[in-house]
mmCIF file of C-alpha atoms in Angstrom:
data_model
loop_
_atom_site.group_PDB
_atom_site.id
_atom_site.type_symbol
_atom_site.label_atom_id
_atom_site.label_comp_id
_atom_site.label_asym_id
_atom_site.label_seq_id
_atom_site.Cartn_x
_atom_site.Cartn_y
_atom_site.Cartn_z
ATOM 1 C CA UNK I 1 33.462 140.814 141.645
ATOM 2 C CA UNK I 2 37.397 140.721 141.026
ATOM 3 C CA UNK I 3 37.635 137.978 143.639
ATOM 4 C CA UNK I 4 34.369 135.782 142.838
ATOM 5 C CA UNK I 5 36.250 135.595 139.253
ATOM 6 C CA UNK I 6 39.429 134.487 140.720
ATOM 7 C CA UNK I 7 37.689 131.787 142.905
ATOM 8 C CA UNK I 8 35.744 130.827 139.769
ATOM 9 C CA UNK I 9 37.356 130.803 136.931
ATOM 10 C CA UNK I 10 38.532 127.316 136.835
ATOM 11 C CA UNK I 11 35.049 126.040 137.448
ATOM 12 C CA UNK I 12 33.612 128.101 134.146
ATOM 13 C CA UNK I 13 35.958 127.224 132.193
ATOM 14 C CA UNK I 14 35.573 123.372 133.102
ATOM 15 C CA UNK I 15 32.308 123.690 131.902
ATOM 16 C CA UNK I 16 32.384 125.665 129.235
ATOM 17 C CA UNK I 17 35.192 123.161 128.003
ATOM 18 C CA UNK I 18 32.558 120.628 128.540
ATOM 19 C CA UNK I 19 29.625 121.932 126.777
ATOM 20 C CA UNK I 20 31.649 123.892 123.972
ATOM 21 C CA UNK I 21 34.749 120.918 123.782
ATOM 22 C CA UNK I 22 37.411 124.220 123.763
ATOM 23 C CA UNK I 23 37.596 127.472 125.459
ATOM 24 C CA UNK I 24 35.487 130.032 124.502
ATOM 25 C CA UNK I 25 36.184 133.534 126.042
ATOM 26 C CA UNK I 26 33.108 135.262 124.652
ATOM 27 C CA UNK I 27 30.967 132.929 126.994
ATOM 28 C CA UNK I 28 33.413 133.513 129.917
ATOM 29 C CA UNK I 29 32.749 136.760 129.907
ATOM 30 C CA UNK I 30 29.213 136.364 129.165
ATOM 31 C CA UNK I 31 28.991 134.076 132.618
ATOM 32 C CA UNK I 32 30.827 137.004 134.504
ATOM 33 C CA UNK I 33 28.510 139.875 133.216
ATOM 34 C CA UNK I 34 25.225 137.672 134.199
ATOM 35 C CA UNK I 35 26.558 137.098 137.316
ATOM 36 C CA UNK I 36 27.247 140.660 138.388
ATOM 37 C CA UNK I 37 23.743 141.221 136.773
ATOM 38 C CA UNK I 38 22.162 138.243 139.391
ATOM 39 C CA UNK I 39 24.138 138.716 141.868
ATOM 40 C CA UNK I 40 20.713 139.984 143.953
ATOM 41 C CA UNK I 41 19.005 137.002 142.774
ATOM 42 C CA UNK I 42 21.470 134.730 144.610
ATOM 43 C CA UNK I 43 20.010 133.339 148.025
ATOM 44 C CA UNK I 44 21.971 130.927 149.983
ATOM 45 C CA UNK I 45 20.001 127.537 149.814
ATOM 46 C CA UNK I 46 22.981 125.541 148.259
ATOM 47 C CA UNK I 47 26.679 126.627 147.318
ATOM 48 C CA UNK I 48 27.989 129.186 145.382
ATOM 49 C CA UNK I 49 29.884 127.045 142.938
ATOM 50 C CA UNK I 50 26.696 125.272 142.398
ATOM 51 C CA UNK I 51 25.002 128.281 141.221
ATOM 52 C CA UNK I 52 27.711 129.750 139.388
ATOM 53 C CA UNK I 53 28.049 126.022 137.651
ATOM 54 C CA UNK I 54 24.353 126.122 136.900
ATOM 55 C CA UNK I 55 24.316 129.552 135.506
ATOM 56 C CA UNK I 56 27.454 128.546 132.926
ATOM 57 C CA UNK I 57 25.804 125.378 131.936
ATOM 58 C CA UNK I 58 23.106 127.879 130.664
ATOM 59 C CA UNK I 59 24.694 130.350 129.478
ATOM 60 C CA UNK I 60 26.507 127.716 126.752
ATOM 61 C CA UNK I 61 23.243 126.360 125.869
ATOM 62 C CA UNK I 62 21.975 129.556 125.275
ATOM 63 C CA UNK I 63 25.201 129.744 123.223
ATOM 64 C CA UNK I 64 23.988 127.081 120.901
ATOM 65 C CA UNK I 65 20.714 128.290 120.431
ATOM 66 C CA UNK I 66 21.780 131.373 119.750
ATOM 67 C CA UNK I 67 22.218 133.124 116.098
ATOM 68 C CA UNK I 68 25.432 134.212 116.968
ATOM 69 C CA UNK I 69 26.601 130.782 117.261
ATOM 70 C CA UNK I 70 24.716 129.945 114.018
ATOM 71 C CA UNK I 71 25.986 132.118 111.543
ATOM 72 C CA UNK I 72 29.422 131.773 113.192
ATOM 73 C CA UNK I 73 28.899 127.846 112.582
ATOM 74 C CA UNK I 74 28.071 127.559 109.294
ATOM 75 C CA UNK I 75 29.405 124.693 108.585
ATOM 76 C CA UNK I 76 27.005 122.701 110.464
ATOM 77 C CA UNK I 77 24.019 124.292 108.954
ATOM 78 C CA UNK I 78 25.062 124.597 105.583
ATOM 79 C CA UNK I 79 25.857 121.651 104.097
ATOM 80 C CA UNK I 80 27.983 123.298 101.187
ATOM 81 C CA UNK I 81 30.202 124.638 103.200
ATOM 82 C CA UNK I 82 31.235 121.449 104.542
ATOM 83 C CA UNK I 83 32.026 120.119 100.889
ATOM 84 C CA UNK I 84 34.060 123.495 99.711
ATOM 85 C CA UNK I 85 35.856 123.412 102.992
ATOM 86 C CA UNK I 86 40.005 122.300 102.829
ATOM 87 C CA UNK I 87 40.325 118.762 103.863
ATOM 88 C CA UNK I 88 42.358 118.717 106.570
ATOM 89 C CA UNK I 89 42.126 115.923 109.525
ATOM 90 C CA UNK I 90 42.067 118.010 112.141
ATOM 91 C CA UNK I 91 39.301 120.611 110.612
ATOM 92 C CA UNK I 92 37.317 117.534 109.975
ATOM 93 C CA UNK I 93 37.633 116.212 113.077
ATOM 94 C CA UNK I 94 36.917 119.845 114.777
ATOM 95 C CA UNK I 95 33.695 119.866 112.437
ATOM 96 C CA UNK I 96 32.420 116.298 113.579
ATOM 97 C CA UNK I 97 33.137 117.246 116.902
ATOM 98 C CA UNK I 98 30.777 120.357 117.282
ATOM 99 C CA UNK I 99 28.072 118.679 115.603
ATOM 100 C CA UNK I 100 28.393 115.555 117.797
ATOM 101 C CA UNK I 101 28.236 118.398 120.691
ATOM 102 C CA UNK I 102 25.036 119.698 119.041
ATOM 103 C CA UNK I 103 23.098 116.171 118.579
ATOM 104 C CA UNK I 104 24.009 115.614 122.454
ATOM 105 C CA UNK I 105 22.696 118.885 123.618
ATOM 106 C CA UNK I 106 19.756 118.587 121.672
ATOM 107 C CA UNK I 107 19.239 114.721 122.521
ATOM 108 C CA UNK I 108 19.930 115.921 126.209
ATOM 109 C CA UNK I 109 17.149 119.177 125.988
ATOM 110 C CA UNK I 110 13.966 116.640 124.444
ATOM 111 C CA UNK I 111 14.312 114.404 127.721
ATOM 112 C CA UNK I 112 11.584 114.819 130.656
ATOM 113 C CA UNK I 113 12.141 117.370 132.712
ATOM 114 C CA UNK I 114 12.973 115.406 135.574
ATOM 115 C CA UNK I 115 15.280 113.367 133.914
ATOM 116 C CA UNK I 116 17.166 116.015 132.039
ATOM 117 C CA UNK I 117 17.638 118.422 135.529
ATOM 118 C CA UNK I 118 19.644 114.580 136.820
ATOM 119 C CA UNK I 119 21.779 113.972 133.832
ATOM 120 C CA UNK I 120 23.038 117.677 133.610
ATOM 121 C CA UNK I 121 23.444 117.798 137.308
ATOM 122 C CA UNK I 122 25.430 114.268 137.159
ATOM 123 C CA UNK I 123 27.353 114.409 133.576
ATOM 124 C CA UNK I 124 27.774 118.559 133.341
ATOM 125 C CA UNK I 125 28.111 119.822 136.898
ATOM 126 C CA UNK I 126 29.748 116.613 138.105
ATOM 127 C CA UNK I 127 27.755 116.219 141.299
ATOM 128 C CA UNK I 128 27.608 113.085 143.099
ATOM 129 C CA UNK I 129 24.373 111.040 143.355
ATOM 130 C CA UNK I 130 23.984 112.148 147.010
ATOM 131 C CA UNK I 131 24.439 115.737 146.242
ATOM 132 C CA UNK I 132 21.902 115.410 143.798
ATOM 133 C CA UNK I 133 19.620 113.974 145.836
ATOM 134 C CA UNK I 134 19.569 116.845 148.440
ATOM 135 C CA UNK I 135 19.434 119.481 145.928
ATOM 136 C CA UNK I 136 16.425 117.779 144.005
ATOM 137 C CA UNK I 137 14.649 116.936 147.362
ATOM 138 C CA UNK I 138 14.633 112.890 146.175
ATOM 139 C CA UNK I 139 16.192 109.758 147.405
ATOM 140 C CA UNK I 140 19.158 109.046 146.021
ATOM 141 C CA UNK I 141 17.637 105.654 144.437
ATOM 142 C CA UNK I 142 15.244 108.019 142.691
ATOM 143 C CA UNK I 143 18.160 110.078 141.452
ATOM 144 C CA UNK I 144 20.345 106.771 140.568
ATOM 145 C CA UNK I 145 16.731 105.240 138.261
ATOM 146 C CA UNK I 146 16.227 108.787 136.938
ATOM 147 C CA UNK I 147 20.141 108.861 135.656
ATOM 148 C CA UNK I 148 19.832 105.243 134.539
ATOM 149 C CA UNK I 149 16.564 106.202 132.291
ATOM 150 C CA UNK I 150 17.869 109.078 131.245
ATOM 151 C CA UNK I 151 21.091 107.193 129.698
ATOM 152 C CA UNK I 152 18.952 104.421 127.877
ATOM 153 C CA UNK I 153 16.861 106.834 126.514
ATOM 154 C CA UNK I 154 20.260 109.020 125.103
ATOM 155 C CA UNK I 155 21.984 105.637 124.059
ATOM 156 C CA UNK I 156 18.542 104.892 121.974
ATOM 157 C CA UNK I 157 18.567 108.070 120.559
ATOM 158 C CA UNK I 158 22.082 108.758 119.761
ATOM 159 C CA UNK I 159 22.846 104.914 118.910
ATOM 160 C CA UNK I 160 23.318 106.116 115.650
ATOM 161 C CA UNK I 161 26.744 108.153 116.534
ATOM 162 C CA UNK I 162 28.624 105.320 117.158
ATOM 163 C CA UNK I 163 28.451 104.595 113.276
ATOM 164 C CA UNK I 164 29.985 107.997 112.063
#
């Protein structure tokens, strides 16, 4: 297990950075103990890092649907809070942040299926149009109309971000 973390590591944190926008070590380790756990499950039809990138991706969205992440995020439930908070740029900015984050995630979860498993795959896990192909069993002009849909349908839906 010691070395699949050390191979690893910089590939969970990239996307945990990604989803989360910081570090987070509490779903680091979270990645590390449901990998041990799944180890078994693991069969060799595509690449390790691949798996391990997939399993990350969902252990942060489980992170935002989580209570945990709730009650530790008041601020973006509780409107109150936001108002009695200090005003401080870089608080502000920190708060806007992880409720952009949230909008996207959500925005990105109500897609089709097909769409969503392309745009996760291309913006989250960083795979290539080709690799994407292959792993979805589709041609890559499939892959490339699926990623294009899947962006107007995001830009319609989150048009209203670019405003804050």
């Amino acid at each position: 297990m010691k070395d699949i973390i050390n191979k690893n590591k910089g590939l969970i944190r990239a996307v945990i950075r990604k989803f989360t926008g910081s570090y987070n070590e509490d779903i680091e380790q979270e990645v590390y103990i449901k990998t041990w756990r799944n180890l078994d499950n693991y069969h060799e039809e595509g690449k390790f890092k691949q798996w391990i990138g997939t399993l990350t991706a969902n252990v942060c969205r489980d992170y935002f649907k989580s209570r945990q992440y709730g009650q530790n995020n008041a601020e973006v439930r509780d409107p109150e809070i936001l108002e009695t908070m200090p005003t401080g740029s870089s608080q502000e900015e920190a708060v806007d942040a992880k409720i952009r984050q949230k909008l996207i995630l959500k925005a990105v979860d109500e897609l089709p299926p097909k769409m969503r498993k392309v745009i996760i795959l291309y913006e989250f896990e960083e795979l290539s149009l080709e690799q994407i192909a292959q792993k979805t069993g589709v041609p890559a002009g499939t892959v490339k109309s699926r990623l294009f849909n899947a962006r107007q349908i995001l830009k319609q839906k989150l048009s209203y971000l670019k405003g804050e």
